[in-house]
Short mmCIF file of C-alpha atoms and ligand atoms in Angstrom, two decimals:
data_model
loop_
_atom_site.label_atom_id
_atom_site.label_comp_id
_atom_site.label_asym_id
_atom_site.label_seq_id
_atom_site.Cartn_x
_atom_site.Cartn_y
_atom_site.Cartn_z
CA UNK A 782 88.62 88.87 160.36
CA UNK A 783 89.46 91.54 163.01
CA UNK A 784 93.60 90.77 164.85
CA UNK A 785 93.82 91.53 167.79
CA UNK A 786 97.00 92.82 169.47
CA UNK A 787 97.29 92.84 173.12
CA UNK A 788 98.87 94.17 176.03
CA UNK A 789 98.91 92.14 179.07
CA UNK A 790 98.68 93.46 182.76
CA UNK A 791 99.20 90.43 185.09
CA UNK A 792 100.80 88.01 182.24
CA UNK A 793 102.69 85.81 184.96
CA UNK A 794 99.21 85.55 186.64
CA UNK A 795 96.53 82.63 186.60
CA UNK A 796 94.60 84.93 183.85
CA UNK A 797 97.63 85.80 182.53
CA UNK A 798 98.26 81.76 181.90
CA UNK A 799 94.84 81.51 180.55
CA UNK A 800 95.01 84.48 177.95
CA UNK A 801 98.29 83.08 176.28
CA UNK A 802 97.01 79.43 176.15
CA UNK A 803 94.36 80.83 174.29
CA UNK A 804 96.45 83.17 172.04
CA UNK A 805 98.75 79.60 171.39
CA UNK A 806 95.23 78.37 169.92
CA UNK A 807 94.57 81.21 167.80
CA UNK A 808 97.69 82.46 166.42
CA UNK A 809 95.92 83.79 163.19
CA UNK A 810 93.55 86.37 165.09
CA UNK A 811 95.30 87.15 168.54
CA UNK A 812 98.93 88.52 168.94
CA UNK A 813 100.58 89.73 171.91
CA UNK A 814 102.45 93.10 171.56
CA UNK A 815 103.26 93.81 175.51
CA UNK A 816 103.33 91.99 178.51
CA UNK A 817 103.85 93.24 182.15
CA UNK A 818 103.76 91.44 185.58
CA UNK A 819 104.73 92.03 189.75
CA UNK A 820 108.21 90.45 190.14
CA UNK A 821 108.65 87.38 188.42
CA UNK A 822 110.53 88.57 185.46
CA UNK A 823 111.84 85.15 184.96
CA UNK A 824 108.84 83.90 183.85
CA UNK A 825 107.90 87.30 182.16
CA UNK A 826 111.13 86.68 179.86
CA UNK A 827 109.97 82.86 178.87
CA UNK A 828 107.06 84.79 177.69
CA UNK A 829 108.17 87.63 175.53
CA UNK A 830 110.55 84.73 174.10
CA UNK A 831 107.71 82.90 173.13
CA UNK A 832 105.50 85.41 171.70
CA UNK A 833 108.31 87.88 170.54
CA UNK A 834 107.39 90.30 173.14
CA UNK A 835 109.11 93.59 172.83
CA UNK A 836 107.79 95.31 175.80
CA UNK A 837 107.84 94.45 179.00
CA UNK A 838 106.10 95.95 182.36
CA UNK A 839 107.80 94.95 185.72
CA UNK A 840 105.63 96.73 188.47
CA UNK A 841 108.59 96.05 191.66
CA UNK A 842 111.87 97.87 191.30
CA UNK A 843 113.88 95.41 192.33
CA UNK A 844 112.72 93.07 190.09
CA UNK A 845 113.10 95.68 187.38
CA UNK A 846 116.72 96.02 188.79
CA UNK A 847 117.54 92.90 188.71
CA UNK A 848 115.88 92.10 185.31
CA UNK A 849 117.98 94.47 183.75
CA UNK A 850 121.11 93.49 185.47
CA UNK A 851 120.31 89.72 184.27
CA UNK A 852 120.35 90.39 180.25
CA UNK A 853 117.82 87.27 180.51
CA UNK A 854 115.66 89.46 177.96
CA UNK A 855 118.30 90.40 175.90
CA UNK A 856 118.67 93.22 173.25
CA UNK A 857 116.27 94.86 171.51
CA UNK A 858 113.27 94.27 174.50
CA UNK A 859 111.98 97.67 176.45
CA UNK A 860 111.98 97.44 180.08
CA UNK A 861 109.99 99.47 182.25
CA UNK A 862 109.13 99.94 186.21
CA UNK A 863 106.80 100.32 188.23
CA UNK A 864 103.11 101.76 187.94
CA UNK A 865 104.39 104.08 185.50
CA UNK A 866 105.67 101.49 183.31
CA UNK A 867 102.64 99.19 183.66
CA UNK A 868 101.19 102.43 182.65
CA UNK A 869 103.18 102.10 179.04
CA UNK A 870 102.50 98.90 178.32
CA UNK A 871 99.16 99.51 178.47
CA UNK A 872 99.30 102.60 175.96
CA UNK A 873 101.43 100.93 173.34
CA UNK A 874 100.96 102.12 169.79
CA UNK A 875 100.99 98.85 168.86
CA UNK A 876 98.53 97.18 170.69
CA UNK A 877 94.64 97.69 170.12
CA UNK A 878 93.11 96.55 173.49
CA UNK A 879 94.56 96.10 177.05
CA UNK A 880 94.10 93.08 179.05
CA UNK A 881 93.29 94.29 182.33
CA UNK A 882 93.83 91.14 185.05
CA UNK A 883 96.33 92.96 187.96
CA UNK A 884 95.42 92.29 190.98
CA UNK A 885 94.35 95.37 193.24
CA UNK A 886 94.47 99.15 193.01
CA UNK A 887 97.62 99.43 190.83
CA UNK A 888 95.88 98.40 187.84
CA UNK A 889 93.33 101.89 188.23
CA UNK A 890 95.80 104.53 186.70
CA UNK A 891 97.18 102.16 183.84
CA UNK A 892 93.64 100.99 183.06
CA UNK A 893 91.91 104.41 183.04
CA UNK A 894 95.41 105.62 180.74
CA UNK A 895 94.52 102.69 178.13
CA UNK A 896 90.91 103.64 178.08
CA UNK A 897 92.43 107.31 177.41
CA UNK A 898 94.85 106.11 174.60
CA UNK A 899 91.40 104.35 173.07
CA UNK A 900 92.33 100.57 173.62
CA UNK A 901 89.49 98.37 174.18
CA UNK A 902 89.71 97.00 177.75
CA UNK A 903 89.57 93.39 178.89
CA UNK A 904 88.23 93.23 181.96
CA UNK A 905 89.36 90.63 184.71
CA UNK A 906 90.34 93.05 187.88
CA UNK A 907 87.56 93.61 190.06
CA UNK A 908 88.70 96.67 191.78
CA UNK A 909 88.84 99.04 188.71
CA UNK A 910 84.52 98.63 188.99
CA UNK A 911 84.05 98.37 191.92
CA UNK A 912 85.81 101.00 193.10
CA UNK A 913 85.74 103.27 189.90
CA UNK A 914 82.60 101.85 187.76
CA UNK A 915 81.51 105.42 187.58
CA UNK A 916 84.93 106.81 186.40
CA UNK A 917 85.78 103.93 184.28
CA UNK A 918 82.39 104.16 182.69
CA UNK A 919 82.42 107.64 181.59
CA UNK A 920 85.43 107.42 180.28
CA UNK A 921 84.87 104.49 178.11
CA UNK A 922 81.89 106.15 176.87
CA UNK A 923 83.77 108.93 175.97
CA UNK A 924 86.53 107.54 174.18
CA UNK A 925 84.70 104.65 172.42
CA UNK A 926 86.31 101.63 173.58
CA UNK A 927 84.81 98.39 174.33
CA UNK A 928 84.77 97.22 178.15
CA UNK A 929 85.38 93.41 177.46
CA UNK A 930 84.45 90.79 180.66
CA UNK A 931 86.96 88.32 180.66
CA UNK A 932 85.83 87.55 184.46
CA UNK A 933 83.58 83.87 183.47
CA UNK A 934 80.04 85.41 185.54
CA UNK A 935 80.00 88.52 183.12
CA UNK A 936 81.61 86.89 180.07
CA UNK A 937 78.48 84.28 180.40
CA UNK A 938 75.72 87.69 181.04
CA UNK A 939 77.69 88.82 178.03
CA UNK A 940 77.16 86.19 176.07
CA UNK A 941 73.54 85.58 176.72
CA UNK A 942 72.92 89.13 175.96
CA UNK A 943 74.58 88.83 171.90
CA UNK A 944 76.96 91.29 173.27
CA UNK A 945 74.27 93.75 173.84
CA UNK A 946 74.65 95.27 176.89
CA UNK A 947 71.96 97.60 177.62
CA UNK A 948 68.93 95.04 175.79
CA UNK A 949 65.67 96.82 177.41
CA UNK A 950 64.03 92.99 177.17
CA UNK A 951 66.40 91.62 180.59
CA UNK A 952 64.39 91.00 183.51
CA UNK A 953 67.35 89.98 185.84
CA UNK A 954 70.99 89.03 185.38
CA UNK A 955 71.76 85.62 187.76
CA UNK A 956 74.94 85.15 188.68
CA UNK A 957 76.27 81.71 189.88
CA UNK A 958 78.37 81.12 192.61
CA UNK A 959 80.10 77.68 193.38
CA UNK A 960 79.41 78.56 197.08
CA UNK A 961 83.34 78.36 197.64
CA UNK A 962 84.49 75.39 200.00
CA UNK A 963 82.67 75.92 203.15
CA UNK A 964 78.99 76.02 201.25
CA UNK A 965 78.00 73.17 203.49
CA UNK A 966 79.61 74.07 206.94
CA UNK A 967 78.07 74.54 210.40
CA UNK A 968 79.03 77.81 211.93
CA UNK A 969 80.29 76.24 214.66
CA UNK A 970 82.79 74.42 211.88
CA UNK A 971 83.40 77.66 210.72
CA UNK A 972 85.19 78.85 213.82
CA UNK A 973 88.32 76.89 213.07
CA UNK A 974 88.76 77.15 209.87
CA UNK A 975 92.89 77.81 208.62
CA UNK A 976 94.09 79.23 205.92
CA UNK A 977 95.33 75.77 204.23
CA UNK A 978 91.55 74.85 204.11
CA UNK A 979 90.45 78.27 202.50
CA UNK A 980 93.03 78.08 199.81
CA UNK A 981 91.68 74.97 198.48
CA UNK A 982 88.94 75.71 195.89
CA UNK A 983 86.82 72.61 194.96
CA UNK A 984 86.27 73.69 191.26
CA UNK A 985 88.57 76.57 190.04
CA UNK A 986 92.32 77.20 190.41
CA UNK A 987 93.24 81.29 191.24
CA UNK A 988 95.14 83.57 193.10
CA UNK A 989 95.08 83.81 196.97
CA UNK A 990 92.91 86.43 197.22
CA UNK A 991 90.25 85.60 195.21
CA UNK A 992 89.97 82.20 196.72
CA UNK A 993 89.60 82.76 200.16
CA UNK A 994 87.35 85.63 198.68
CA UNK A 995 85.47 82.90 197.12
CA UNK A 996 85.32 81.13 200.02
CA UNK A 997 83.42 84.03 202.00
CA UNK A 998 80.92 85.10 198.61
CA UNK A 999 82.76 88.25 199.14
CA UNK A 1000 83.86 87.69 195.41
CA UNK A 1001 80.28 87.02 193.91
CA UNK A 1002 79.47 90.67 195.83
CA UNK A 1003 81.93 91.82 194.34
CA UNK A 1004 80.75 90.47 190.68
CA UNK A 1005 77.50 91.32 191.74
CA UNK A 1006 78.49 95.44 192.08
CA UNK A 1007 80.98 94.93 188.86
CA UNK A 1008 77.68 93.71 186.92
CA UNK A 1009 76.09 96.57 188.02
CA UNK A 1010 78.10 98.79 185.85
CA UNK A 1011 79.05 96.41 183.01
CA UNK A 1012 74.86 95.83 182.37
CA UNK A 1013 73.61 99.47 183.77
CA UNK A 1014 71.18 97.05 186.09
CA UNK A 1015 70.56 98.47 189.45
CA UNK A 1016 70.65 96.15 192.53
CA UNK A 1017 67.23 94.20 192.63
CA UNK A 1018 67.77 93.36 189.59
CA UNK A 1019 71.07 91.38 190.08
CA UNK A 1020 70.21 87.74 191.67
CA UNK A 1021 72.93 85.15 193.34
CA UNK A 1022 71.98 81.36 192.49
CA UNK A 1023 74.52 78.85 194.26
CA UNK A 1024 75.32 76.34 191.06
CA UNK A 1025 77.96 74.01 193.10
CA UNK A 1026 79.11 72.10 189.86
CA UNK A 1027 80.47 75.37 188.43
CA UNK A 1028 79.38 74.38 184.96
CA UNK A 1029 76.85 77.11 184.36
CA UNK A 1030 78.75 80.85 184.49
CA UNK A 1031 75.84 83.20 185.37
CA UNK A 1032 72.33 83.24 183.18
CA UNK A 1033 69.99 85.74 182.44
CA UNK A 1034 66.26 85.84 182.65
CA UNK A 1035 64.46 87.81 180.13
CA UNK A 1036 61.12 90.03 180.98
CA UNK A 1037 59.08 87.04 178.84
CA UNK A 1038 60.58 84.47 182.05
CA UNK A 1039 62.97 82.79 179.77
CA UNK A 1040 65.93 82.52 181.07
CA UNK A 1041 69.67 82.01 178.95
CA UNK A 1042 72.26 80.33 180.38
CA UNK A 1043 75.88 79.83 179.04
CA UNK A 1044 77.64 76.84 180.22
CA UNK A 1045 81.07 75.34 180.20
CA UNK A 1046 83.91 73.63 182.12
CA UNK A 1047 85.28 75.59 184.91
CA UNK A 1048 87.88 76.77 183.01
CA UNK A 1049 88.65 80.61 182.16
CA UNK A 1050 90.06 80.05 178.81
CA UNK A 1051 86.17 80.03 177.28
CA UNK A 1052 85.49 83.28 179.20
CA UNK A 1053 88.43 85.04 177.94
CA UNK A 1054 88.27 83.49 174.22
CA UNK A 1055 84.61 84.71 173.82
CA UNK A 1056 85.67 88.15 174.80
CA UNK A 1057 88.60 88.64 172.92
CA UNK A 1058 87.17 87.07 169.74
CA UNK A 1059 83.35 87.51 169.67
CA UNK A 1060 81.38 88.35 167.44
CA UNK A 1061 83.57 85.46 165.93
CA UNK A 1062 84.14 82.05 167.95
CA UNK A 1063 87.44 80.73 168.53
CA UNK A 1064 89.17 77.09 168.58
CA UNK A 1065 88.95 75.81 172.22
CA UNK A 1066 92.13 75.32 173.85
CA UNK A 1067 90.39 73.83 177.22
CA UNK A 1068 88.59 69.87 176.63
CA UNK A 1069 84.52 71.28 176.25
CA UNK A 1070 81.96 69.49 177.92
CA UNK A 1071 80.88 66.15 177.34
CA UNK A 1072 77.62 64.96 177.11
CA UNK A 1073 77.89 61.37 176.74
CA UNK A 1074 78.38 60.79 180.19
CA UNK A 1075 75.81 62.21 182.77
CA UNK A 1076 75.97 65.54 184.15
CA UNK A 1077 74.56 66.92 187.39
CA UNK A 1078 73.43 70.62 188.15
CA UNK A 1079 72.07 71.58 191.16
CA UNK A 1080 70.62 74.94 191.64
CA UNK A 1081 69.88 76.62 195.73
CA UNK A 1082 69.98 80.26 197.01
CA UNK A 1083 73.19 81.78 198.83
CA UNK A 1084 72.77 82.16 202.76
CA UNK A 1085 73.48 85.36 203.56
CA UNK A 1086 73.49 84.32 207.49
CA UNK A 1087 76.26 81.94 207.07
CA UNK A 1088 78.06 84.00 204.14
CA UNK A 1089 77.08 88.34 205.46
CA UNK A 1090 79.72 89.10 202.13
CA UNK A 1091 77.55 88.37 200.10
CA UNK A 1092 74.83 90.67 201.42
CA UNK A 1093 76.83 93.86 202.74
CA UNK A 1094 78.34 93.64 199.21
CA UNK A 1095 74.45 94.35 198.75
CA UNK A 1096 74.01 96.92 200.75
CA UNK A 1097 77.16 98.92 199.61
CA UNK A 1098 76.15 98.95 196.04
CA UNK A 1099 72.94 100.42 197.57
CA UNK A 1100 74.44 102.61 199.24
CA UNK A 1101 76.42 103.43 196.23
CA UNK A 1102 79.35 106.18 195.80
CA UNK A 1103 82.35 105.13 197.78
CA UNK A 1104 80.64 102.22 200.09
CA UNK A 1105 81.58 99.81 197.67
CA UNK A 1106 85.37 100.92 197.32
CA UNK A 1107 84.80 100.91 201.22
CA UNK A 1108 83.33 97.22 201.11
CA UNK A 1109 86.61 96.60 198.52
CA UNK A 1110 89.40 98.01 200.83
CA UNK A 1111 87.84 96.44 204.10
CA UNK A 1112 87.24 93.24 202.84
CA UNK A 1113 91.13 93.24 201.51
CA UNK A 1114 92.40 94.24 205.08
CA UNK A 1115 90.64 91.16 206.66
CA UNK A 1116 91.95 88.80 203.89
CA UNK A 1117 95.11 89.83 204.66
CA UNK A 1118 94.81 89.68 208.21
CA UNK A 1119 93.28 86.04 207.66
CA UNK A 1120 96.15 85.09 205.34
CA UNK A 1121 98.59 86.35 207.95
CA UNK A 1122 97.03 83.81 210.71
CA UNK A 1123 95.50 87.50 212.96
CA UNK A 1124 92.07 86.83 212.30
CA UNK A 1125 89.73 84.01 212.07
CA UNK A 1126 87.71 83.47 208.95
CA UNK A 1127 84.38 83.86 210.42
CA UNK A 1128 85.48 87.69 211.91
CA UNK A 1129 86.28 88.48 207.97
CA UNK A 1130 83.03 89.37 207.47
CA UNK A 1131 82.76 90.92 210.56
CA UNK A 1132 85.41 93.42 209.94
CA UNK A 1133 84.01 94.01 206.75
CA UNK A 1134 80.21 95.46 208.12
CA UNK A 1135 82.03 97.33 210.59
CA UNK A 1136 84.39 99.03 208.75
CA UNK A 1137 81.18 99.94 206.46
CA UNK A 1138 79.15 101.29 209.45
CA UNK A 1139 81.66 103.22 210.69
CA UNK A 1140 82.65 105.53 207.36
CA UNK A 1141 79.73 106.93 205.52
CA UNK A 1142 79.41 106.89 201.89
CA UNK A 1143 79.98 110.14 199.75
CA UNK A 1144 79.50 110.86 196.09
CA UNK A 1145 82.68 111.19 194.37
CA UNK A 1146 83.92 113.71 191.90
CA UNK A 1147 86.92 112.33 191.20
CA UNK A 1148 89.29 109.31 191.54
CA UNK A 1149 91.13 111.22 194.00
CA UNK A 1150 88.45 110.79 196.35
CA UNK A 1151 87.82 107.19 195.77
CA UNK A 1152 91.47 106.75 196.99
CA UNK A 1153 91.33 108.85 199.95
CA UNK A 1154 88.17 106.94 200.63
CA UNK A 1155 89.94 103.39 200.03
CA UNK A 1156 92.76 104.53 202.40
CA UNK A 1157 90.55 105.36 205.35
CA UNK A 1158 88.74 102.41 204.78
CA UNK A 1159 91.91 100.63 205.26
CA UNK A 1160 93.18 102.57 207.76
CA UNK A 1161 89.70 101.37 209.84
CA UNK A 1162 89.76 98.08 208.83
CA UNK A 1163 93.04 97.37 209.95
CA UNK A 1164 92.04 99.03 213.49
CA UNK A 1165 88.55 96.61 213.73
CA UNK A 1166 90.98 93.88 212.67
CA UNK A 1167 92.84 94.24 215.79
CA UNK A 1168 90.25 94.66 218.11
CA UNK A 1169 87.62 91.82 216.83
MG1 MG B 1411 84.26 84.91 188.76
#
């Protein structure tokens, strides 16, 4: 049986949490060989205690600073800063494949260097597809590694595909949405809605971002455009089905109209022990479902009137070359902004289709345009932001 030894990007994060539960469960196949995080190097020292961690990523320089000043990791542990040093961590000798769940644009450069130094990837940040799929791709391609989609949507495509990822036979992938806490609001209740509200998720517990993102289906068009790479399936092929029990992860219909689903609690430790272990299956670490007591699912479309996310996310991937890094960046801006108490949730969306009106989409050569694309998207964002 394979071992795998991992380096973590975002270990002090709410995927981080999730990966080393399931490592705890399955000591004898998963081992973790480097571990790096933002700030909290408190917690990042707890870790590499636990799992005899002897390099260590710390992505703020004061934190790195300080760490170092502490001795809290003691002798014999490498420290290293910023993106450079989330850079190393990710190209350790000793680790085999590179757990990929920082949040934002600093995760592109270390990502795309562990796809370079041939470590399989495991995918959970969104922005490395969505604004690099083509980049990240190629490369992967190139070197032979295996993209791995720890995110639960495309771990469950993943799984009802065998781990094939191009099968001919796939009509359409469906990927479920929870329809985040406001599924059933009036616009007019949308006006007022604060921050406190938005950070509330009924079924899943995440980071900031990705829960107000989940509140406005921005995130599901953003899984939508990541699936577009992960499965090589263009646009119309790629359905949204609101499932508001979050028990079935995303399905996918085959060209005979059967359609495979892949269901579990809303937890992320199946997702992420499926990908890490598969072909093989590992011990569950999260309490499975349980039949002996009834169990609802309901199934509706998304409303793209209420939720426009959802459906610019469409037409960016459409669009395709730097719209959706465009869609990415803008919709960031506006969280922010939200976050911050400047804008009202209903004008995130709105800043979002303006922003991708206003810059037109070009074909990238390089990543050096898809970052000098993300910045002017910001840069207009952050204008409409203050205007809307
Ligand atoms: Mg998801």
């Amino acid at each position: 049986m394979k071992t795998r030894k991992l380096s973590i990007l975002g270990a002090t994060g709410s995927i981080g949490d999730n990966t080393l539960q399931v490592v705890r469960g399955n000591r004898d196949r998963l081992s973790v060989v480097g571990i790096a995080g933002r700030k909290n190097y408190e917690k990042l020292a707890a870790i590499a205690r636990e799992f005899g961690v002897k390099h260590v990523g710390i992505f703020d320089e004061s934190a790195w600073e300080a760490a170092r000043r502490s001795g809290i990791f003691g002798n014999g542990v490498n420290l290293y800063c910023g993106e450079e040093g989330l850079s190393r961590v990710a190209t350790l000798d000793e680790a085999d494949t590179a757990v990929a769940a920082v949040v934002g644009t600093k995760a592109l450069m270390p990502t795309l260097a562990a796809i370079e130094a041939g470590k399989d990837i495991a995918l959970a940040n969104k922005e490395l597809l969505v604004m690099a799929g083509k980049f990240v791709m190629e490369a992967s391609e190139r070197k032979k590694v295996d993209i791995l989609p720890l995110d639960s949507e495309h771990n469950a495509i993943f799984q009802c595909m065998n781990a094939d990822r191009k099968r001919k036979d796939v009509a359409k992938l469906l990927i479920t949405a929870s329809g985040g806490m406001f599924r059933d609001y009036t616009r007019e209740q949308m006006l007022s809605i604060t921050p406190q509200q938005a950070l509330k998720h009924p079924n899943w517990s995440m980071g900031a971002k990705v829960t107000i993102d989940s509140s406005t289906l921005a995130n599901k068009g953003l899984e939508v455009i990541e699936a577009r790479w992960l499965f090589d399936m263009d646009a119309d092929r790629i359905q949204v089905v609101v499932q508001k029990q979050s028990i079935i992860h995303s399905m996918v219909q085959f060209v005979d109209g059967s359609v495979l689903a892949h269901l579990s609690p809303p937890s992320m430790t199946f997702a992420i022990s499926h990908s890490l272990l598969c072909p093989d299956r590992g011990n569950w670490v999260f309490e499975p479902l349980d039949f002996s007591k009834p169990l609802q699912l309901d199934f509706s479309p998304p409303d793209t009137e209420r939720f426009p996310c959802l459906k610019y996310a469409y037409d960016a991937l459409r669009a395709g070359g730097t719209a959706t890094a465009i869609f990415n960046a803008s919709n960031e801006v506006a969280v922010e902004a939200f976050l911050k108490e400047h804008l009202p949730w209903i004008k995130i969306s709105e800043v979002v289709g303006k922003t991708l009106e206003s810059i037109p989409a070009t074909d990238p050569d390089s990543i050096g345009e898809v970052l000098a694309a993300d910045a002017q998207a910001r840069a207009k964002a952050a204008e409409i932001c203050a205007r809307v």
